[in-house]
CSV table of C-alpha atoms and ligand atoms in Angstrom, one decimal:
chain,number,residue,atom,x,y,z
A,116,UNK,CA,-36.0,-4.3,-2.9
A,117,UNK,CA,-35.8,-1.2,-4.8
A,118,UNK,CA,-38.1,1.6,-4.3
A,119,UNK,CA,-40.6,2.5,-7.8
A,120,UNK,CA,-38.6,5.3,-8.6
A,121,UNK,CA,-35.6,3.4,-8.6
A,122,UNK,CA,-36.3,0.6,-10.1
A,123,UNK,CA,-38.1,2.2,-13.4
A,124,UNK,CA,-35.4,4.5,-13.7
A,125,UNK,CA,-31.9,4.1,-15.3
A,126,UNK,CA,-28.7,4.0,-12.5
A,127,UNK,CA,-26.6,7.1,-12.1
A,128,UNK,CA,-23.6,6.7,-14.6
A,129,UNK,CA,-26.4,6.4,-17.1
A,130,UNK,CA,-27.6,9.5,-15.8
A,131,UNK,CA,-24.5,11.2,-15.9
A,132,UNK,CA,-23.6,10.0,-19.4
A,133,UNK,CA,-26.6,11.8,-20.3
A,134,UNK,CA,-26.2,14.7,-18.7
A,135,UNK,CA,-30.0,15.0,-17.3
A,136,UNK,CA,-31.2,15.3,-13.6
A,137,UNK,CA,-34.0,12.3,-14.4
A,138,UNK,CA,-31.9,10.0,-16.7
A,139,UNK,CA,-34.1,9.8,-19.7
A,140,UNK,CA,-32.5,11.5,-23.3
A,141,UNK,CA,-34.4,13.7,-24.7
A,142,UNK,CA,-37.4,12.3,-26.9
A,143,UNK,CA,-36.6,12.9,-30.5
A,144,UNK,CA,-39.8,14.8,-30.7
A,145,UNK,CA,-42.8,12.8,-32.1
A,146,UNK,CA,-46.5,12.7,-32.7
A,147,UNK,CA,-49.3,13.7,-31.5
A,148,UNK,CA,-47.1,17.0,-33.0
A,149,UNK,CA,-46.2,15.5,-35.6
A,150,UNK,CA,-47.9,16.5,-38.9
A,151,UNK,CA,-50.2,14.4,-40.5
A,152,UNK,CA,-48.2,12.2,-43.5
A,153,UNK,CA,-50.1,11.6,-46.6
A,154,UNK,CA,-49.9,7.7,-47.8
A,155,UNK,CA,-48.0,4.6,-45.8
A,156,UNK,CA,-47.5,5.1,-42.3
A,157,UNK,CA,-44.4,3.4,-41.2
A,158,UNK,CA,-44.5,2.1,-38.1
A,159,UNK,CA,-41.7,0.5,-36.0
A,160,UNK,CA,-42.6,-2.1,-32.8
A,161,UNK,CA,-39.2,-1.5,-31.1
A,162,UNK,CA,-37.6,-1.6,-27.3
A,163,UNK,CA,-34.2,-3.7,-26.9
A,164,UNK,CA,-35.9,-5.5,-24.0
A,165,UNK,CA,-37.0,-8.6,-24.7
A,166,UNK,CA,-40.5,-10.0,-23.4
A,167,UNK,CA,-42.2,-6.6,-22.9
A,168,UNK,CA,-44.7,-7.2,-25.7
A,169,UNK,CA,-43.7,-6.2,-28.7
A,170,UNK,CA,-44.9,-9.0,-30.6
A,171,UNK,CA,-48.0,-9.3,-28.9
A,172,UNK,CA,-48.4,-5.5,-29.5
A,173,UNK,CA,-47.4,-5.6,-33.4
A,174,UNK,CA,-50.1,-8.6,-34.0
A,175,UNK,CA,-52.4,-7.6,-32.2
A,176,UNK,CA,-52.5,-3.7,-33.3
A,177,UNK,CA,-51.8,-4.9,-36.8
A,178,UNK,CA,-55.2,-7.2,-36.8
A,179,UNK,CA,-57.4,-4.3,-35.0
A,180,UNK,CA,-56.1,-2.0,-37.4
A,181,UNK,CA,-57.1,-4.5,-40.2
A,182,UNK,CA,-60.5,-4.9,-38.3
A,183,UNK,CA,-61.2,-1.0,-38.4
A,184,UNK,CA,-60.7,-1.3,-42.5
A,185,UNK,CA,-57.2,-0.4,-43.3
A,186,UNK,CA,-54.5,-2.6,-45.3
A,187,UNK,CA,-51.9,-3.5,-42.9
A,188,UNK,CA,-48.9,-5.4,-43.5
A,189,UNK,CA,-46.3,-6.8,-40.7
A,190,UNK,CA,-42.7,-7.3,-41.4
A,191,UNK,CA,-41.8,-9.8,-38.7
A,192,UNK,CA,-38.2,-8.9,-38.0
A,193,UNK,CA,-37.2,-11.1,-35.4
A,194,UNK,CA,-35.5,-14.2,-36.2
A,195,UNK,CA,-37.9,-16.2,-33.1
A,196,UNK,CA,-41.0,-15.4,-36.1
A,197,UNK,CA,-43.1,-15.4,-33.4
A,198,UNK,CA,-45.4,-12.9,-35.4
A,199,UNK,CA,-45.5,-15.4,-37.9
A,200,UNK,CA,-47.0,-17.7,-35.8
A,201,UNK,CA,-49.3,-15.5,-34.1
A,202,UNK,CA,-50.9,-14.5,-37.4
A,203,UNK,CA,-50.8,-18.6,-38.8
A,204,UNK,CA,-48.2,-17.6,-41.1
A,205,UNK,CA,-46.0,-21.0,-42.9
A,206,UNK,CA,-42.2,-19.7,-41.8
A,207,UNK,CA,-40.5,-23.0,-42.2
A,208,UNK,CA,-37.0,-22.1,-43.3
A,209,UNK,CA,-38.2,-23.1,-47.5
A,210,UNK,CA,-40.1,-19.9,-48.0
A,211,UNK,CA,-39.8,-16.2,-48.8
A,212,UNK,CA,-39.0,-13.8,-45.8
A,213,UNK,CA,-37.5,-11.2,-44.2
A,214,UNK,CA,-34.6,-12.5,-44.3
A,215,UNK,CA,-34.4,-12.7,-48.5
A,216,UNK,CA,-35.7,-9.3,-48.2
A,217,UNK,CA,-32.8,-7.8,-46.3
A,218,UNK,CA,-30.1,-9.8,-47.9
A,219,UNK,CA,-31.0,-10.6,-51.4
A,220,UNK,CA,-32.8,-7.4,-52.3
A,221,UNK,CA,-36.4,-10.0,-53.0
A,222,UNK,CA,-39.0,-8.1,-53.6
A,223,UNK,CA,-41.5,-7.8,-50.2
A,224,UNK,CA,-44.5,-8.6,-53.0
A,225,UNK,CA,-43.0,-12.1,-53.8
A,226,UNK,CA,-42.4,-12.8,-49.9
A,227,UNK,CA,-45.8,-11.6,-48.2
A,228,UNK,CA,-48.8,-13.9,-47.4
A,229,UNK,CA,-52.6,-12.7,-46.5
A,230,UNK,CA,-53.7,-13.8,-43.0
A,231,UNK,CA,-56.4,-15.6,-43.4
A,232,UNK,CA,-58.3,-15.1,-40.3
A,233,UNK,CA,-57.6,-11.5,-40.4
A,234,UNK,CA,-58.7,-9.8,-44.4
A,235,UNK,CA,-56.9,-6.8,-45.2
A,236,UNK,CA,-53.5,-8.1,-42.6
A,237,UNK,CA,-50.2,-9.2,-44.4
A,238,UNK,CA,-47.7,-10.7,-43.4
A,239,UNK,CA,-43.6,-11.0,-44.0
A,240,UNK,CA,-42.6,-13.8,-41.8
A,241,UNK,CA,-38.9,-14.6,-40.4
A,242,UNK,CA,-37.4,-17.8,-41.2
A,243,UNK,CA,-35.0,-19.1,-39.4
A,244,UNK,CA,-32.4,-17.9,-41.5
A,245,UNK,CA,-33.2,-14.4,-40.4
A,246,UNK,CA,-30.7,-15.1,-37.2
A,247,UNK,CA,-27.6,-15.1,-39.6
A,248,UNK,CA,-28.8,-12.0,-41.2
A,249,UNK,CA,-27.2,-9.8,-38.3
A,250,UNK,CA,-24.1,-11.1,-39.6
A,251,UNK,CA,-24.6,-11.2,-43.4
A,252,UNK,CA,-25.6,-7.9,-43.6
A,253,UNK,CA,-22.1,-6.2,-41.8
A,254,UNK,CA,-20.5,-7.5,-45.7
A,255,UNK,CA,-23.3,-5.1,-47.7
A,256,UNK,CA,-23.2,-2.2,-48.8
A,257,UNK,CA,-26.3,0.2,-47.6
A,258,UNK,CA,-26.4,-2.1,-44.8
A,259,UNK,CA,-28.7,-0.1,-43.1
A,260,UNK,CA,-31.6,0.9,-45.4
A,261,UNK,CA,-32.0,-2.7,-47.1
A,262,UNK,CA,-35.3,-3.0,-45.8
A,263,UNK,CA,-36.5,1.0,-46.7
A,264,UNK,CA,-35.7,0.0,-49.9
A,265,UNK,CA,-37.7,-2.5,-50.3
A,266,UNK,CA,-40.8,-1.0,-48.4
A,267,UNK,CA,-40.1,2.2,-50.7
A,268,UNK,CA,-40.1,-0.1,-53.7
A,269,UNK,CA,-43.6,-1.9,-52.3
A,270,UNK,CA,-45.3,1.5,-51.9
A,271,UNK,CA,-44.3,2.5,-55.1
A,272,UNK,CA,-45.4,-0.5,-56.9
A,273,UNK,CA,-48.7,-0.8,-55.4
A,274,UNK,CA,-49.8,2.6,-56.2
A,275,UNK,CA,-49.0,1.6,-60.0
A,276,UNK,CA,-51.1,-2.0,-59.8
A,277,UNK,CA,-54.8,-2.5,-58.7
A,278,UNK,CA,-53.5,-3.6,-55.8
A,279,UNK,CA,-54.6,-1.9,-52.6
A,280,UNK,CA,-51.7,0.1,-51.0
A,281,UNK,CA,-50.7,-0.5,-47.7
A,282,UNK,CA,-52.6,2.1,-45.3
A,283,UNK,CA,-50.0,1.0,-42.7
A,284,UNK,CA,-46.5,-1.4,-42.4
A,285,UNK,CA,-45.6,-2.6,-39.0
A,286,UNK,CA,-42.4,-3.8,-38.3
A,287,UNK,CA,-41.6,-6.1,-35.3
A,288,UNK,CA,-38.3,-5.1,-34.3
A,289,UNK,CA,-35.8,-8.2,-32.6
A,290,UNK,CA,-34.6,-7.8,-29.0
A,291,UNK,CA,-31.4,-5.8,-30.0
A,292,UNK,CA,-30.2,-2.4,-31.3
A,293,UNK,CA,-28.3,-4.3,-34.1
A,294,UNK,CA,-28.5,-3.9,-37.8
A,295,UNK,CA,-32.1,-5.2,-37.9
A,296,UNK,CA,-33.6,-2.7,-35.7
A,297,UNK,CA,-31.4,-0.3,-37.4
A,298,UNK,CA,-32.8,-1.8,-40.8
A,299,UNK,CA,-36.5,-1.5,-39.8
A,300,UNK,CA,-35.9,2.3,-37.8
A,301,UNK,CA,-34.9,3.4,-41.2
A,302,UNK,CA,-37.6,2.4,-43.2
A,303,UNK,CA,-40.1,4.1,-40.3
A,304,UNK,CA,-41.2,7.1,-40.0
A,305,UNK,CA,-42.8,6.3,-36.2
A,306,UNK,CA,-41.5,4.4,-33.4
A,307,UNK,CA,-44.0,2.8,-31.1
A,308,UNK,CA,-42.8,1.5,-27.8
A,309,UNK,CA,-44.1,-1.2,-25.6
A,310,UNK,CA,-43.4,-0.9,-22.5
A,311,UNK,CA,-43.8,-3.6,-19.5
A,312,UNK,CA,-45.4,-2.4,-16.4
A,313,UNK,CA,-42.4,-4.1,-14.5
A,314,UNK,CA,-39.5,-3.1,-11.9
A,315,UNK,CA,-36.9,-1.5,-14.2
A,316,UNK,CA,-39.5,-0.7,-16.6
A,317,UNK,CA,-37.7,2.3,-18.2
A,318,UNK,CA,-34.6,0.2,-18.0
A,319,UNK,CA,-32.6,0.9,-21.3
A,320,UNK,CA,-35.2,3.3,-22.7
A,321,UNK,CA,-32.4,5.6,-22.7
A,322,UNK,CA,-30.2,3.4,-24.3
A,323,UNK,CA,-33.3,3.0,-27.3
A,324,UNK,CA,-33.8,6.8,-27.4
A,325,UNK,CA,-29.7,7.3,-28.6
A,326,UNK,CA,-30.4,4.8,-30.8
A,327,UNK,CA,-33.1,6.6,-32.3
A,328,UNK,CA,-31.3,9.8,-32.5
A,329,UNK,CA,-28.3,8.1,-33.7
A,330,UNK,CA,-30.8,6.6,-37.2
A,331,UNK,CA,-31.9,10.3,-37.3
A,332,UNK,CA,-29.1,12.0,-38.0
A,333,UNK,CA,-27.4,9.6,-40.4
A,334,UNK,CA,-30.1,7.7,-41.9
A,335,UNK,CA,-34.1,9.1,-41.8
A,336,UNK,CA,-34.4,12.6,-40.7
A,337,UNK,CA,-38.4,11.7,-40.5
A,338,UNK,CA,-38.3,9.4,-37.5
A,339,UNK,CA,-40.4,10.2,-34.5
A,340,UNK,CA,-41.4,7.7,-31.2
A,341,UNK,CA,-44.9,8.7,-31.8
A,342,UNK,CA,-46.1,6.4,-28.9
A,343,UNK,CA,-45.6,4.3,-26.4
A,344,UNK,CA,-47.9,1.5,-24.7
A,345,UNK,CA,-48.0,0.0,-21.4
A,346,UNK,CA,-48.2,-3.7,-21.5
A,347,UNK,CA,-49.0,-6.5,-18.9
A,348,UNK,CA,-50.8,-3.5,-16.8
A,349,UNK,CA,-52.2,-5.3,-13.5
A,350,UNK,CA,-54.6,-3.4,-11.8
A,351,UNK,CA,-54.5,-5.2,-8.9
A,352,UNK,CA,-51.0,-4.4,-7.8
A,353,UNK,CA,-49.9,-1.3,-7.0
A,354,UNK,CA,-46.6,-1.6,-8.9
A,355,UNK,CA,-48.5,-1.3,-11.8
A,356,UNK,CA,-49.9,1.5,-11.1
A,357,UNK,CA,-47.0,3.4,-9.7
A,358,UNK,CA,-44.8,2.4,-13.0
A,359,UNK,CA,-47.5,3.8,-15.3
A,360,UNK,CA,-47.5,6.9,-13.8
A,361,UNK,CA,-43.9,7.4,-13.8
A,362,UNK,CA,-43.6,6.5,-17.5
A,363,UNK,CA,-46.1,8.9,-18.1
A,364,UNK,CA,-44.5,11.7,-16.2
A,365,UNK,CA,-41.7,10.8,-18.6
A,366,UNK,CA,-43.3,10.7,-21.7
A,367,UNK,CA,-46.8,12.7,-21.2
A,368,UNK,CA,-47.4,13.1,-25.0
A,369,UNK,CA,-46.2,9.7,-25.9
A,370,UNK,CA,-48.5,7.1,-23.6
A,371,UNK,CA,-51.5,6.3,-24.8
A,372,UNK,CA,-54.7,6.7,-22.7
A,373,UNK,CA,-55.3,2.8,-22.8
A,374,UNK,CA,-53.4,0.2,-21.1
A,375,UNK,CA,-52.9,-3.2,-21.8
A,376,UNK,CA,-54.1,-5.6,-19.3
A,377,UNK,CA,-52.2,-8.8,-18.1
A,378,UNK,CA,-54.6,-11.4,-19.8
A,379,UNK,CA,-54.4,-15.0,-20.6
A,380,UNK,CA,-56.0,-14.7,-23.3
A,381,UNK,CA,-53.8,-12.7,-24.9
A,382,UNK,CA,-50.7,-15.0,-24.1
A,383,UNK,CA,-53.1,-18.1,-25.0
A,384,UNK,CA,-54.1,-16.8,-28.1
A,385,UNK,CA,-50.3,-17.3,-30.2
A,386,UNK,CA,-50.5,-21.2,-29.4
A,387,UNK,CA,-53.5,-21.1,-31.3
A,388,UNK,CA,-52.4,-19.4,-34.5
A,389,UNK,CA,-54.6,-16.5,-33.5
A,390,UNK,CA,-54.4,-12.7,-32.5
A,391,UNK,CA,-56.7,-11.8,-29.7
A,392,UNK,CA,-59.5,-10.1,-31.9
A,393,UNK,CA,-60.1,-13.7,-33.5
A,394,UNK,CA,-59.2,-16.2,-30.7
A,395,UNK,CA,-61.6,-13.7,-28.0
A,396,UNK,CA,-62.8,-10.6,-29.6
A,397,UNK,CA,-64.5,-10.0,-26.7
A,398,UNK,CA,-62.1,-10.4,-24.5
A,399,UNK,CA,-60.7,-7.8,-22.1
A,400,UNK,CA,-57.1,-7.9,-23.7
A,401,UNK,CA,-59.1,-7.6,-27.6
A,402,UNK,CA,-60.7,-4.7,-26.0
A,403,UNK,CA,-57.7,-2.8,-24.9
A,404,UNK,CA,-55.5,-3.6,-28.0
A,405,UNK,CA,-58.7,-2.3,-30.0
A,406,UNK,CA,-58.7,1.0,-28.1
A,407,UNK,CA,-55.2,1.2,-28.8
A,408,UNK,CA,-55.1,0.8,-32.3
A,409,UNK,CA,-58.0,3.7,-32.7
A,410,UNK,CA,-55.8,6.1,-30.2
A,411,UNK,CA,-52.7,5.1,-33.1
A,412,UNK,CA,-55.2,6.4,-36.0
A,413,UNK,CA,-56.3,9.7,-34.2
A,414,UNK,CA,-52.5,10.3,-33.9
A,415,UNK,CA,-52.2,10.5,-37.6
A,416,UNK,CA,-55.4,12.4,-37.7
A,417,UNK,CA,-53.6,15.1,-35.1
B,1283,LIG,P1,-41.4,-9.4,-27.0
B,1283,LIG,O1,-41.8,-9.5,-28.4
B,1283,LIG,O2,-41.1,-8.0,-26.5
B,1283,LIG,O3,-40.3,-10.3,-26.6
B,1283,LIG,P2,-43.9,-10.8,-26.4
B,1283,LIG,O4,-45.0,-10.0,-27.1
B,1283,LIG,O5,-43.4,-12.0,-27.1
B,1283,LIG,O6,-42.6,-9.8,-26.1
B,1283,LIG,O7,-44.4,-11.1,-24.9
B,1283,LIG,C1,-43.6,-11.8,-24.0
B,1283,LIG,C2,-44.5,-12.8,-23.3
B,1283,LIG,O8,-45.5,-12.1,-22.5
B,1283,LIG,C3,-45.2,-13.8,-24.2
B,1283,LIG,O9,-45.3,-15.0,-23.6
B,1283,LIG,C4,-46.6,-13.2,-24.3
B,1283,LIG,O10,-47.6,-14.1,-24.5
B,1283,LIG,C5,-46.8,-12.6,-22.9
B,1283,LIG,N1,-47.7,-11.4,-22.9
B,1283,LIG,C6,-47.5,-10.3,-23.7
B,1283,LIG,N2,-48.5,-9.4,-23.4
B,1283,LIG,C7,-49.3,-10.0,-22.5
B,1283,LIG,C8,-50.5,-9.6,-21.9
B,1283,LIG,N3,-51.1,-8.5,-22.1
B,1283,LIG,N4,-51.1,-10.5,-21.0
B,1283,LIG,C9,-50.5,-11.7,-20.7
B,1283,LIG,N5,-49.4,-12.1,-21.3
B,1283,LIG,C10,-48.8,-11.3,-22.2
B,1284,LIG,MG1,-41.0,-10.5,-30.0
């Protein structure tokens, strides 16, 4: 079995590639440094791991922030739409999404639906369809920026209309650096990472970060990883707390203070058509994910 150190850290020909004693890239700078942006915060929910919470993260953030009084919407970017059903969303494969967003330039006004558990929480859901948009989207030119575009577009419009703008756009990134995630770290101007308190925890993190720095230099100069969050903490083990240390020895600017605790009602709460905050407000997991979101608004306060 490997030791903690190991097994949250990536192997040595990553390392080498990398050029750094402790295998991590560099972080492309970020928040709480970061200076305070006027208007939309843009906020990408991204780690090429799949199952470490992003969705769960992205829902449940976007429905405390909606709770603490700001417009939120979600972009759900992964073709599984589990967002969409998180948030009770209709994303049978007949109406408006993400996907005619990114590949038929639809407006994100004529595809967004209000939750209706959650007032002042949008959301774009993914059809189906979005699975073939990987490939569709290869054939188009501006590939890449299809869905800054049409955030751009959405900001602009809504500050014309008696709409209320967006105070802040989540995006719930698939489990893949493809175009996608490359569409939804260009329309950001933050990156917020979940990350599983897990053996190999910081596995591909690495990987993530050169991704990152890759969309900054060719696409959006702006992007930061403002945060990162650690999910399915267990305070009973050991291992959990041993991985949260390390990531934070990596990243000391970039953890928040609050964990997420491993909670069923956090995994029960999707089957319901819920986010936490509604399905168990009081719950410990509702509790957490609240604390989180207020950490996330005293960052843009910084
Ligand atoms: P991702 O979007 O990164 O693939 P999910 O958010 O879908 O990950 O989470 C993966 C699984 O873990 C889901 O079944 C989810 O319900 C469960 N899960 C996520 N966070 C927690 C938590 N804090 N406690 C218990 N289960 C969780
Ligand atoms: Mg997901």
């Amino acid at each position: 079995m490997p030791t903690v150190r190991e097994s949250v850290t990536p192997g040595r020909r990553e390392r080498e590639r990398e050029g750094r004693p402790d295998g991590l890239a560099p972080v492309p700078v970020g928040a709480p440094a970061a200076p305070p942006r006027p208007g939309t915060r843009i906020i990408a929910v991204a780690n090429q791991k799949g199952g470490v919470g992003k969705t769960t993260t992205a829902v449940n953030v976007a429905a405390a922030l909606a709770e603490l009084g700001s417009s939120v919407l979600l972009v759900d970017a992964d073709p599984q739409g589990n967002a969409s059903t998180a948030l009770g969303i209709d994303h049978h494969a007949d109406v408006l999404g993400t996907y005619d967003v990114l590949t038929d330039a639809t407006p994100l006004v004529d595809a967004i639906v209000e939750c209706a558990d959650v007032p002042g929480l949008w959301c774009c859901p993914a059809t189906v369809d979005l699975a073939g948009a990987e490939i569709e989207l290869v054939g188009m030119s501006a590939r890449e920026s299809q869905l800054r575009r049409a955030v751009d577009e959405m900001v602009t419009a809504r500050a014309d209309t008696a709409d209320r703008p967006f105070d802040v756009v989540l995006v719930d990134c698939p489990p893949s650096l493809g175009l996608i995630t490359v569409n939804a770290l260009t329309a950001a101007r933050e990156v917020l990472v979940p990350i599983q308190c897990e053996y190999y925890a910081l596995e591909g993190v690495t990987q993530l970060l050169r991704s990152i720095a890759l969309v900054r230099e060719r696409y959006n100069a702006e992007l930061v990883v403002s945060s990162m969050v650690l999910t399915m903490f267990d305070g009973r083990t050991r291992l959990s707390s041993q991985v949260a240390e390390e990531v934070r020895a990596h990243f000391p600017e970039q953890v928040f203070d609050q964990t997420i605790p491993r909670s069923v009602r956090v995994s029960e709460a999707p089957s319901h058509g819920q986010t936490v905050m509604t399905y168990d407000p009081a719950s410990s997991g509702a509790l957490a994910y609240r604390a989180v979101a207020a950490e996330l608004v005293a960052r843009s306060d910084a």
